[in-house]
């Protein structure tokens, strides 16, 4: 992998990640852009104890542009985009309309391929490995920013999810705090460790799932399963078998095997609802240990956390979505329409031949 860092016309950082070491990236962004001004502010809820970001400038972000005006495609002739070069393998740049910025963190866009009509599931294993390497490098770089406590790499896929740009891409949020979901896991880790005299909760969950009926696919280094208490109709958790706290901890064997496992998982998601159905909308979310201090989670260290990816769709059956209504949105109590065991069975049924 070759990494080349440059700047866009308004001062934002852009990083090319290339498969070939001899690739030259010297294209200049000629757009007449003014320096990006954001109004991002993080506010803490005194009752719930969590934080929210107020980012009113995002009201003006690009919204469903025509394919020939996509800002994530390479620049071509007179059509200038966020990527100055005429081609790329993987590229990462600071979001022009970030939810978090400055002392409130940072937001980046990750373009998986220059092909506007592609998808992550359609990438080659070599391309998918390059994305993994880019995620890992950005996690490392962002973790060193003084305002950053946790790095979150994710992909929103599909209009039903709320995606406003059709080009295959994901995002990276670098939060100035530990996110609520992660804090819940850390508290559960601490309680389990205390109750069992030191046992790791992630290890216990993984061992139980490996011995059960909800495993979707398993390889030498990775295992994917539908969790016992899945929140979503089709939800899969992907774990490396050797516990590591973040993407930086993956060894070469796990990195080499990841593309094959993950691409197969994504392709199965697209086959859940049968032939002729539109691509399955999904969210793919990497859960990594925070880089900040963990004193409030007594007895827990970063090494107790287990890196894993959660992949889920809001489609519950053909042509029908799972909406978060009163119980889910009002009380955070999910009601799942598909038994996790049946979801796992279906995801095994649609394996590649």
mmCIF file of C-alpha atoms in Angstrom:
data_model
loop_
_atom_site.group_PDB
_atom_site.id
_atom_site.type_symbol
_atom_site.label_atom_id
_atom_site.label_comp_id
_atom_site.label_asym_id
_atom_site.label_seq_id
_atom_site.Cartn_x
_atom_site.Cartn_y
_atom_site.Cartn_z
ATOM 1 C CA UNK A 1 0.000 0.000 0.000
ATOM 2 C CA UNK A 2 1.202 3.489 -0.897
ATOM 3 C CA UNK A 3 -0.143 6.460 1.052
ATOM 4 C CA UNK A 4 -0.109 10.004 -0.341
ATOM 5 C CA UNK A 5 -1.434 12.945 1.679
ATOM 6 C CA UNK A 6 -2.415 16.247 0.076
ATOM 7 C CA UNK A 7 -4.728 19.214 0.645
ATOM 8 C CA UNK A 8 -7.926 20.304 -1.068
ATOM 9 C CA UNK A 9 -8.523 23.906 -2.161
ATOM 10 C CA UNK A 10 -10.193 24.809 1.131
ATOM 11 C CA UNK A 11 -7.445 23.290 3.290
ATOM 12 C CA UNK A 12 -9.044 19.949 4.124
ATOM 13 C CA UNK A 13 -6.788 16.882 4.141
ATOM 14 C CA UNK A 14 -7.153 14.208 1.435
ATOM 15 C CA UNK A 15 -5.267 10.902 1.491
ATOM 16 C CA UNK A 16 -4.852 8.479 -1.413
ATOM 17 C CA UNK A 17 -4.314 4.781 -0.662
ATOM 18 C CA UNK A 18 -2.937 2.952 -3.702
ATOM 19 C CA UNK A 19 -2.297 -0.683 -4.512
ATOM 20 C CA UNK A 20 0.813 0.143 -6.582
ATOM 21 C CA UNK A 21 3.883 1.647 -4.941
ATOM 22 C CA UNK A 22 4.826 3.561 -8.101
ATOM 23 C CA UNK A 23 1.547 5.530 -8.322
ATOM 24 C CA UNK A 24 2.077 9.289 -8.443
ATOM 25 C CA UNK A 25 -0.579 11.564 -6.927
ATOM 26 C CA UNK A 26 0.167 15.206 -7.758
ATOM 27 C CA UNK A 27 -3.185 16.480 -9.076
ATOM 28 C CA UNK A 28 -4.189 19.896 -7.701
ATOM 29 C CA UNK A 29 -7.686 20.875 -6.576
ATOM 30 C CA UNK A 30 -8.509 23.895 -8.766
ATOM 31 C CA UNK A 31 -11.981 24.576 -7.378
ATOM 32 C CA UNK A 32 -12.580 28.104 -6.046
ATOM 33 C CA UNK A 33 -13.470 26.933 -2.543
ATOM 34 C CA UNK A 34 -13.448 29.071 0.554
ATOM 35 C CA UNK A 35 -12.127 27.565 3.782
ATOM 36 C CA UNK A 36 -14.724 25.313 5.414
ATOM 37 C CA UNK A 37 -16.556 26.897 8.358
ATOM 38 C CA UNK A 38 -18.462 24.622 10.746
ATOM 39 C CA UNK A 39 -20.747 25.225 13.701
ATOM 40 C CA UNK A 40 -20.343 21.817 15.326
ATOM 41 C CA UNK A 41 -20.976 21.753 19.070
ATOM 42 C CA UNK A 42 -21.112 18.799 21.477
ATOM 43 C CA UNK A 43 -23.687 19.030 24.270
ATOM 44 C CA UNK A 44 -24.056 16.611 27.178
ATOM 45 C CA UNK A 45 -27.507 15.462 28.317
ATOM 46 C CA UNK A 46 -27.531 15.811 32.139
ATOM 47 C CA UNK A 47 -30.308 13.224 32.584
ATOM 48 C CA UNK A 48 -29.120 10.455 30.253
ATOM 49 C CA UNK A 49 -25.430 11.207 30.637
ATOM 50 C CA UNK A 50 -24.762 10.947 26.897
ATOM 51 C CA UNK A 51 -23.671 13.543 24.348
ATOM 52 C CA UNK A 52 -25.156 14.841 21.112
ATOM 53 C CA UNK A 53 -23.658 16.949 18.327
ATOM 54 C CA UNK A 54 -25.374 20.097 17.065
ATOM 55 C CA UNK A 55 -24.263 20.761 13.472
ATOM 56 C CA UNK A 56 -26.634 23.184 11.748
ATOM 57 C CA UNK A 57 -24.275 23.722 8.801
ATOM 58 C CA UNK A 58 -25.094 20.186 7.604
ATOM 59 C CA UNK A 59 -28.498 21.388 6.381
ATOM 60 C CA UNK A 60 -26.736 22.593 3.236
ATOM 61 C CA UNK A 61 -24.849 19.384 2.424
ATOM 62 C CA UNK A 62 -25.000 17.765 -1.001
ATOM 63 C CA UNK A 63 -28.235 15.801 -1.404
ATOM 64 C CA UNK A 64 -28.800 13.107 -4.072
ATOM 65 C CA UNK A 65 -26.934 14.793 -6.954
ATOM 66 C CA UNK A 66 -27.188 13.340 -10.490
ATOM 67 C CA UNK A 67 -24.595 10.629 -11.171
ATOM 68 C CA UNK A 68 -22.653 12.952 -13.507
ATOM 69 C CA UNK A 69 -22.300 15.467 -10.662
ATOM 70 C CA UNK A 70 -21.229 13.043 -7.932
ATOM 71 C CA UNK A 71 -18.616 14.702 -5.697
ATOM 72 C CA UNK A 72 -17.032 11.308 -4.883
ATOM 73 C CA UNK A 73 -16.192 10.355 -8.479
ATOM 74 C CA UNK A 74 -12.739 11.309 -9.798
ATOM 75 C CA UNK A 75 -12.372 14.693 -11.485
ATOM 76 C CA UNK A 76 -12.731 14.505 -15.264
ATOM 77 C CA UNK A 77 -11.999 17.435 -17.566
ATOM 78 C CA UNK A 78 -14.083 20.429 -16.539
ATOM 79 C CA UNK A 79 -16.037 18.430 -13.954
ATOM 80 C CA UNK A 80 -14.146 18.930 -10.709
ATOM 81 C CA UNK A 81 -14.997 16.840 -7.641
ATOM 82 C CA UNK A 82 -13.714 16.266 -4.110
ATOM 83 C CA UNK A 83 -11.016 14.020 -5.621
ATOM 84 C CA UNK A 84 -8.648 16.042 -7.849
ATOM 85 C CA UNK A 85 -7.112 13.039 -9.619
ATOM 86 C CA UNK A 86 -8.738 11.313 -12.608
ATOM 87 C CA UNK A 87 -8.674 7.893 -10.881
ATOM 88 C CA UNK A 88 -8.080 6.338 -7.492
ATOM 89 C CA UNK A 89 -8.077 3.028 -5.604
ATOM 90 C CA UNK A 90 -9.194 4.180 -2.131
ATOM 91 C CA UNK A 91 -9.306 7.765 -0.962
ATOM 92 C CA UNK A 92 -10.084 9.395 2.400
ATOM 93 C CA UNK A 93 -10.775 13.081 2.971
ATOM 94 C CA UNK A 94 -12.135 15.393 5.643
ATOM 95 C CA UNK A 95 -15.891 15.771 5.317
ATOM 96 C CA UNK A 96 -16.907 19.147 3.903
ATOM 97 C CA UNK A 97 -20.033 19.066 6.106
ATOM 98 C CA UNK A 98 -18.788 17.363 9.304
ATOM 99 C CA UNK A 99 -20.911 16.491 12.314
ATOM 100 C CA UNK A 100 -17.762 16.832 14.444
ATOM 101 C CA UNK A 101 -14.906 19.260 13.890
ATOM 102 C CA UNK A 102 -12.033 20.977 15.699
ATOM 103 C CA UNK A 103 -12.194 20.473 19.465
ATOM 104 C CA UNK A 104 -15.384 18.420 18.904
ATOM 105 C CA UNK A 105 -13.604 15.714 16.914
ATOM 106 C CA UNK A 106 -13.326 14.991 13.202
ATOM 107 C CA UNK A 107 -15.322 13.374 10.388
ATOM 108 C CA UNK A 108 -13.869 11.763 7.266
ATOM 109 C CA UNK A 109 -15.266 10.209 4.085
ATOM 110 C CA UNK A 110 -13.845 6.912 2.770
ATOM 111 C CA UNK A 111 -14.379 6.207 -0.943
ATOM 112 C CA UNK A 112 -14.005 2.460 -1.525
ATOM 113 C CA UNK A 113 -13.600 2.639 -5.316
ATOM 114 C CA UNK A 114 -13.725 5.177 -8.143
ATOM 115 C CA UNK A 115 -16.505 3.140 -9.826
ATOM 116 C CA UNK A 116 -19.742 5.011 -9.110
ATOM 117 C CA UNK A 117 -21.947 1.996 -9.873
ATOM 118 C CA UNK A 118 -20.028 -0.529 -7.760
ATOM 119 C CA UNK A 119 -20.630 -1.674 -4.178
ATOM 120 C CA UNK A 120 -18.399 -2.962 -1.414
ATOM 121 C CA UNK A 121 -19.701 -6.473 -2.089
ATOM 122 C CA UNK A 122 -18.458 -6.149 -5.689
ATOM 123 C CA UNK A 123 -14.871 -5.312 -4.738
ATOM 124 C CA UNK A 124 -12.060 -7.757 -5.309
ATOM 125 C CA UNK A 125 -10.327 -9.241 -2.260
ATOM 126 C CA UNK A 126 -7.305 -7.055 -3.018
ATOM 127 C CA UNK A 127 -9.476 -3.916 -3.041
ATOM 128 C CA UNK A 128 -11.268 -4.916 0.174
ATOM 129 C CA UNK A 129 -7.903 -5.476 1.880
ATOM 130 C CA UNK A 130 -6.851 -1.979 0.829
ATOM 131 C CA UNK A 131 -9.985 -0.556 2.481
ATOM 132 C CA UNK A 132 -9.134 -2.476 5.666
ATOM 133 C CA UNK A 133 -5.623 -1.033 5.562
ATOM 134 C CA UNK A 134 -7.049 2.468 5.091
ATOM 135 C CA UNK A 135 -9.445 2.002 8.051
ATOM 136 C CA UNK A 136 -6.504 0.835 10.163
ATOM 137 C CA UNK A 137 -4.257 3.715 9.155
ATOM 138 C CA UNK A 138 -6.964 6.312 9.810
ATOM 139 C CA UNK A 139 -7.687 4.765 13.215
ATOM 140 C CA UNK A 140 -4.014 5.159 14.072
ATOM 141 C CA UNK A 141 -3.736 8.719 12.761
ATOM 142 C CA UNK A 142 -6.952 9.983 14.349
ATOM 143 C CA UNK A 143 -6.174 8.382 17.714
ATOM 144 C CA UNK A 144 -3.257 10.801 18.069
ATOM 145 C CA UNK A 145 -5.398 13.927 17.773
ATOM 146 C CA UNK A 146 -5.729 15.540 21.233
ATOM 147 C CA UNK A 147 -9.513 15.939 20.900
ATOM 148 C CA UNK A 148 -10.189 12.297 19.927
ATOM 149 C CA UNK A 149 -11.188 9.563 22.368
ATOM 150 C CA UNK A 150 -12.824 6.970 20.092
ATOM 151 C CA UNK A 151 -12.631 6.162 16.344
ATOM 152 C CA UNK A 152 -15.650 4.715 14.538
ATOM 153 C CA UNK A 153 -15.407 3.366 10.961
ATOM 154 C CA UNK A 154 -18.744 2.587 9.305
ATOM 155 C CA UNK A 155 -20.702 2.291 6.084
ATOM 156 C CA UNK A 156 -24.288 3.361 5.457
ATOM 157 C CA UNK A 157 -25.588 1.639 2.328
ATOM 158 C CA UNK A 158 -28.908 2.376 0.601
ATOM 159 C CA UNK A 159 -31.428 5.190 0.337
ATOM 160 C CA UNK A 160 -33.575 3.510 3.016
ATOM 161 C CA UNK A 161 -30.728 4.055 5.488
ATOM 162 C CA UNK A 162 -30.597 7.756 4.609
ATOM 163 C CA UNK A 163 -27.600 7.776 2.261
ATOM 164 C CA UNK A 164 -27.473 11.042 0.292
ATOM 165 C CA UNK A 165 -24.651 10.064 -2.098
ATOM 166 C CA UNK A 166 -24.958 6.890 -4.156
ATOM 167 C CA UNK A 167 -21.231 6.379 -4.698
ATOM 168 C CA UNK A 168 -19.850 3.423 -2.660
ATOM 169 C CA UNK A 169 -18.343 5.044 0.405
ATOM 170 C CA UNK A 170 -18.222 4.982 4.173
ATOM 171 C CA UNK A 171 -17.323 7.384 6.938
ATOM 172 C CA UNK A 172 -15.079 7.675 9.954
ATOM 173 C CA UNK A 173 -16.147 9.593 13.055
ATOM 174 C CA UNK A 174 -13.490 10.525 15.605
ATOM 175 C CA UNK A 175 -15.390 11.333 18.800
ATOM 176 C CA UNK A 176 -14.141 13.498 21.697
ATOM 177 C CA UNK A 177 -15.848 11.099 24.124
ATOM 178 C CA UNK A 178 -16.626 7.412 24.605
ATOM 179 C CA UNK A 179 -19.858 6.663 22.753
ATOM 180 C CA UNK A 180 -22.929 5.452 24.693
ATOM 181 C CA UNK A 181 -22.972 2.003 23.037
ATOM 182 C CA UNK A 182 -19.344 1.430 23.917
ATOM 183 C CA UNK A 183 -19.857 2.693 27.471
ATOM 184 C CA UNK A 184 -22.642 0.128 27.940
ATOM 185 C CA UNK A 185 -20.320 -2.653 26.778
ATOM 186 C CA UNK A 186 -17.554 -1.469 29.089
ATOM 187 C CA UNK A 187 -19.909 -1.403 32.067
ATOM 188 C CA UNK A 188 -21.075 -4.930 31.246
ATOM 189 C CA UNK A 189 -17.429 -6.006 30.918
ATOM 190 C CA UNK A 190 -16.615 -4.551 34.332
ATOM 191 C CA UNK A 191 -19.630 -6.167 36.016
ATOM 192 C CA UNK A 192 -18.892 -9.596 34.487
ATOM 193 C CA UNK A 193 -15.223 -9.383 35.387
ATOM 194 C CA UNK A 194 -16.091 -8.543 38.977
ATOM 195 C CA UNK A 195 -18.764 -11.250 39.279
ATOM 196 C CA UNK A 196 -16.593 -14.024 37.811
ATOM 197 C CA UNK A 197 -13.267 -13.132 39.348
ATOM 198 C CA UNK A 198 -11.691 -11.900 36.144
ATOM 199 C CA UNK A 199 -13.370 -13.670 33.203
ATOM 200 C CA UNK A 200 -13.837 -11.719 29.974
ATOM 201 C CA UNK A 201 -17.432 -11.227 28.824
ATOM 202 C CA UNK A 202 -16.560 -10.996 25.118
ATOM 203 C CA UNK A 203 -14.745 -14.326 25.341
ATOM 204 C CA UNK A 204 -17.726 -15.914 27.074
ATOM 205 C CA UNK A 205 -20.198 -14.619 24.463
ATOM 206 C CA UNK A 206 -18.007 -15.757 21.575
ATOM 207 C CA UNK A 207 -17.534 -19.238 23.057
ATOM 208 C CA UNK A 208 -21.287 -19.619 23.558
ATOM 209 C CA UNK A 209 -22.110 -18.506 20.017
ATOM 210 C CA UNK A 210 -19.453 -20.791 18.495
ATOM 211 C CA UNK A 211 -21.097 -23.730 20.243
ATOM 212 C CA UNK A 212 -24.617 -22.759 19.207
ATOM 213 C CA UNK A 213 -26.932 -22.666 16.190
ATOM 214 C CA UNK A 214 -26.586 -19.043 15.119
ATOM 215 C CA UNK A 215 -23.163 -19.194 13.422
ATOM 216 C CA UNK A 216 -23.470 -17.934 9.844
ATOM 217 C CA UNK A 217 -19.940 -18.621 8.638
ATOM 218 C CA UNK A 218 -16.632 -19.502 10.231
ATOM 219 C CA UNK A 219 -13.033 -19.481 9.035
ATOM 220 C CA UNK A 220 -9.646 -20.047 10.615
ATOM 221 C CA UNK A 221 -9.420 -16.439 11.856
ATOM 222 C CA UNK A 222 -13.008 -15.090 11.896
ATOM 223 C CA UNK A 223 -16.516 -16.049 12.944
ATOM 224 C CA UNK A 224 -19.829 -14.401 11.983
ATOM 225 C CA UNK A 225 -23.010 -15.073 13.938
ATOM 226 C CA UNK A 226 -26.474 -13.691 14.592
ATOM 227 C CA UNK A 227 -26.436 -12.706 18.289
ATOM 228 C CA UNK A 228 -28.844 -14.281 20.760
ATOM 229 C CA UNK A 229 -30.533 -10.936 21.433
ATOM 230 C CA UNK A 230 -30.333 -9.438 17.932
ATOM 231 C CA UNK A 231 -32.031 -6.046 17.747
ATOM 232 C CA UNK A 232 -32.577 -6.006 13.979
ATOM 233 C CA UNK A 233 -34.378 -8.452 11.616
ATOM 234 C CA UNK A 234 -31.093 -9.541 10.042
ATOM 235 C CA UNK A 235 -28.065 -8.684 12.174
ATOM 236 C CA UNK A 236 -24.639 -10.337 12.089
ATOM 237 C CA UNK A 237 -21.634 -9.775 14.333
ATOM 238 C CA UNK A 238 -18.193 -10.522 12.878
ATOM 239 C CA UNK A 239 -15.346 -11.216 15.330
ATOM 240 C CA UNK A 240 -11.694 -12.149 14.925
ATOM 241 C CA UNK A 241 -11.159 -15.331 16.925
ATOM 242 C CA UNK A 242 -8.156 -13.800 18.662
ATOM 243 C CA UNK A 243 -9.399 -10.920 20.812
ATOM 244 C CA UNK A 244 -7.841 -7.534 19.992
ATOM 245 C CA UNK A 245 -9.059 -4.064 21.087
ATOM 246 C CA UNK A 246 -8.972 -2.377 17.676
ATOM 247 C CA UNK A 247 -8.065 -2.678 14.005
ATOM 248 C CA UNK A 248 -4.428 -1.968 14.829
ATOM 249 C CA UNK A 249 -4.290 -5.224 16.800
ATOM 250 C CA UNK A 250 -5.166 -7.531 13.896
ATOM 251 C CA UNK A 251 -2.270 -9.748 12.833
ATOM 252 C CA UNK A 252 -1.401 -10.536 9.228
ATOM 253 C CA UNK A 253 -3.328 -13.821 9.193
ATOM 254 C CA UNK A 254 -6.554 -12.071 10.221
ATOM 255 C CA UNK A 255 -5.968 -9.221 7.760
ATOM 256 C CA UNK A 256 -5.348 -11.622 4.912
ATOM 257 C CA UNK A 257 -8.493 -13.630 5.598
ATOM 258 C CA UNK A 258 -10.821 -10.690 6.311
ATOM 259 C CA UNK A 259 -11.656 -9.753 2.691
ATOM 260 C CA UNK A 260 -12.830 -13.254 1.781
ATOM 261 C CA UNK A 261 -15.043 -13.548 4.873
ATOM 262 C CA UNK A 262 -16.489 -10.041 4.776
ATOM 263 C CA UNK A 263 -17.217 -10.029 1.038
ATOM 264 C CA UNK A 264 -19.037 -13.349 1.370
ATOM 265 C CA UNK A 265 -21.080 -11.929 4.239
ATOM 266 C CA UNK A 266 -22.081 -8.835 2.240
ATOM 267 C CA UNK A 267 -23.014 -10.939 -0.784
ATOM 268 C CA UNK A 268 -25.233 -13.125 1.371
ATOM 269 C CA UNK A 269 -26.969 -9.996 2.649
ATOM 270 C CA UNK A 270 -27.843 -9.092 -0.931
ATOM 271 C CA UNK A 271 -29.457 -12.521 -1.403
ATOM 272 C CA UNK A 272 -31.556 -12.604 1.788
ATOM 273 C CA UNK A 273 -34.800 -11.561 0.140
ATOM 274 C CA UNK A 274 -34.448 -13.509 -3.106
ATOM 275 C CA UNK A 275 -33.762 -12.833 -6.768
ATOM 276 C CA UNK A 276 -35.071 -9.618 -8.286
ATOM 277 C CA UNK A 277 -35.009 -7.700 -5.005
ATOM 278 C CA UNK A 278 -33.107 -4.385 -4.851
ATOM 279 C CA UNK A 279 -29.767 -4.413 -3.018
ATOM 280 C CA UNK A 280 -30.201 -4.854 0.723
ATOM 281 C CA UNK A 281 -29.783 -1.601 2.672
ATOM 282 C CA UNK A 282 -27.429 -1.997 5.612
ATOM 283 C CA UNK A 283 -25.206 -0.392 8.203
ATOM 284 C CA UNK A 284 -21.766 -1.912 8.805
ATOM 285 C CA UNK A 285 -20.149 -0.639 12.014
ATOM 286 C CA UNK A 286 -16.722 -1.336 13.492
ATOM 287 C CA UNK A 287 -16.634 -1.316 17.298
ATOM 288 C CA UNK A 288 -13.200 -0.421 18.677
ATOM 289 C CA UNK A 289 -11.956 0.281 22.186
ATOM 290 C CA UNK A 290 -11.700 3.963 23.151
ATOM 291 C CA UNK A 291 -8.244 5.505 23.268
ATOM 292 C CA UNK A 292 -9.079 7.610 26.298
ATOM 293 C CA UNK A 293 -8.878 6.751 29.976
ATOM 294 C CA UNK A 294 -11.239 4.050 31.328
ATOM 295 C CA UNK A 295 -11.132 4.829 35.052
ATOM 296 C CA UNK A 296 -14.917 5.019 35.332
ATOM 297 C CA UNK A 297 -15.134 1.354 34.228
ATOM 298 C CA UNK A 298 -13.421 -0.146 37.244
ATOM 299 C CA UNK A 299 -11.025 -2.975 36.500
ATOM 300 C CA UNK A 300 -11.398 -2.760 32.690
ATOM 301 C CA UNK A 301 -8.510 -2.020 30.314
ATOM 302 C CA UNK A 302 -8.431 -1.478 26.558
ATOM 303 C CA UNK A 303 -7.189 -5.029 26.086
ATOM 304 C CA UNK A 304 -10.412 -6.372 27.631
ATOM 305 C CA UNK A 305 -12.421 -4.948 24.714
ATOM 306 C CA UNK A 306 -13.009 -7.066 21.609
ATOM 307 C CA UNK A 307 -12.899 -5.506 18.173
ATOM 308 C CA UNK A 308 -15.918 -6.565 16.129
ATOM 309 C CA UNK A 309 -18.070 -5.481 13.231
ATOM 310 C CA UNK A 310 -21.861 -5.314 13.430
ATOM 311 C CA UNK A 311 -23.746 -5.616 10.133
ATOM 312 C CA UNK A 312 -27.512 -5.181 10.012
ATOM 313 C CA UNK A 313 -30.364 -4.239 7.714
ATOM 314 C CA UNK A 314 -33.562 -2.340 8.448
ATOM 315 C CA UNK A 315 -35.448 -4.427 5.855
ATOM 316 C CA UNK A 316 -37.501 -7.073 7.680
ATOM 317 C CA UNK A 317 -39.029 -8.783 4.643
ATOM 318 C CA UNK A 318 -39.470 -8.143 0.927
ATOM 319 C CA UNK A 319 -40.650 -4.571 0.413
ATOM 320 C CA UNK A 320 -41.050 -3.836 4.135
ATOM 321 C CA UNK A 321 -38.803 -1.914 6.496
ATOM 322 C CA UNK A 322 -38.324 -2.138 10.235
ATOM 323 C CA UNK A 323 -39.238 1.292 11.595
ATOM 324 C CA UNK A 324 -38.116 2.456 15.010
ATOM 325 C CA UNK A 325 -41.432 3.413 16.573
ATOM 326 C CA UNK A 326 -42.575 4.086 20.153
ATOM 327 C CA UNK A 327 -40.851 1.294 22.069
ATOM 328 C CA UNK A 328 -37.572 1.498 20.152
ATOM 329 C CA UNK A 329 -37.270 5.284 19.783
ATOM 330 C CA UNK A 330 -38.995 6.234 23.019
ATOM 331 C CA UNK A 331 -37.600 3.614 25.389
ATOM 332 C CA UNK A 332 -34.752 1.926 23.446
ATOM 333 C CA UNK A 333 -36.515 -1.446 23.804
ATOM 334 C CA UNK A 334 -36.268 -3.214 20.461
ATOM 335 C CA UNK A 335 -38.905 -5.610 19.167
ATOM 336 C CA UNK A 336 -37.460 -7.994 16.579
ATOM 337 C CA UNK A 337 -39.754 -9.398 13.886
ATOM 338 C CA UNK A 338 -37.371 -12.218 12.867
ATOM 339 C CA UNK A 339 -36.154 -14.856 15.372
ATOM 340 C CA UNK A 340 -32.319 -14.742 15.415
ATOM 341 C CA UNK A 341 -32.140 -18.506 14.814
ATOM 342 C CA UNK A 342 -34.245 -18.154 11.650
ATOM 343 C CA UNK A 343 -32.147 -15.216 10.475
ATOM 344 C CA UNK A 344 -28.965 -17.271 10.881
ATOM 345 C CA UNK A 345 -30.559 -20.192 9.034
ATOM 346 C CA UNK A 346 -31.516 -17.917 6.134
ATOM 347 C CA UNK A 347 -28.009 -16.446 5.915
ATOM 348 C CA UNK A 348 -26.581 -19.974 5.732
ATOM 349 C CA UNK A 349 -29.087 -20.922 3.018
ATOM 350 C CA UNK A 350 -27.931 -18.133 0.700
ATOM 351 C CA UNK A 351 -24.234 -19.053 0.784
ATOM 352 C CA UNK A 352 -22.326 -18.773 -2.478
ATOM 353 C CA UNK A 353 -22.288 -21.986 -4.471
#
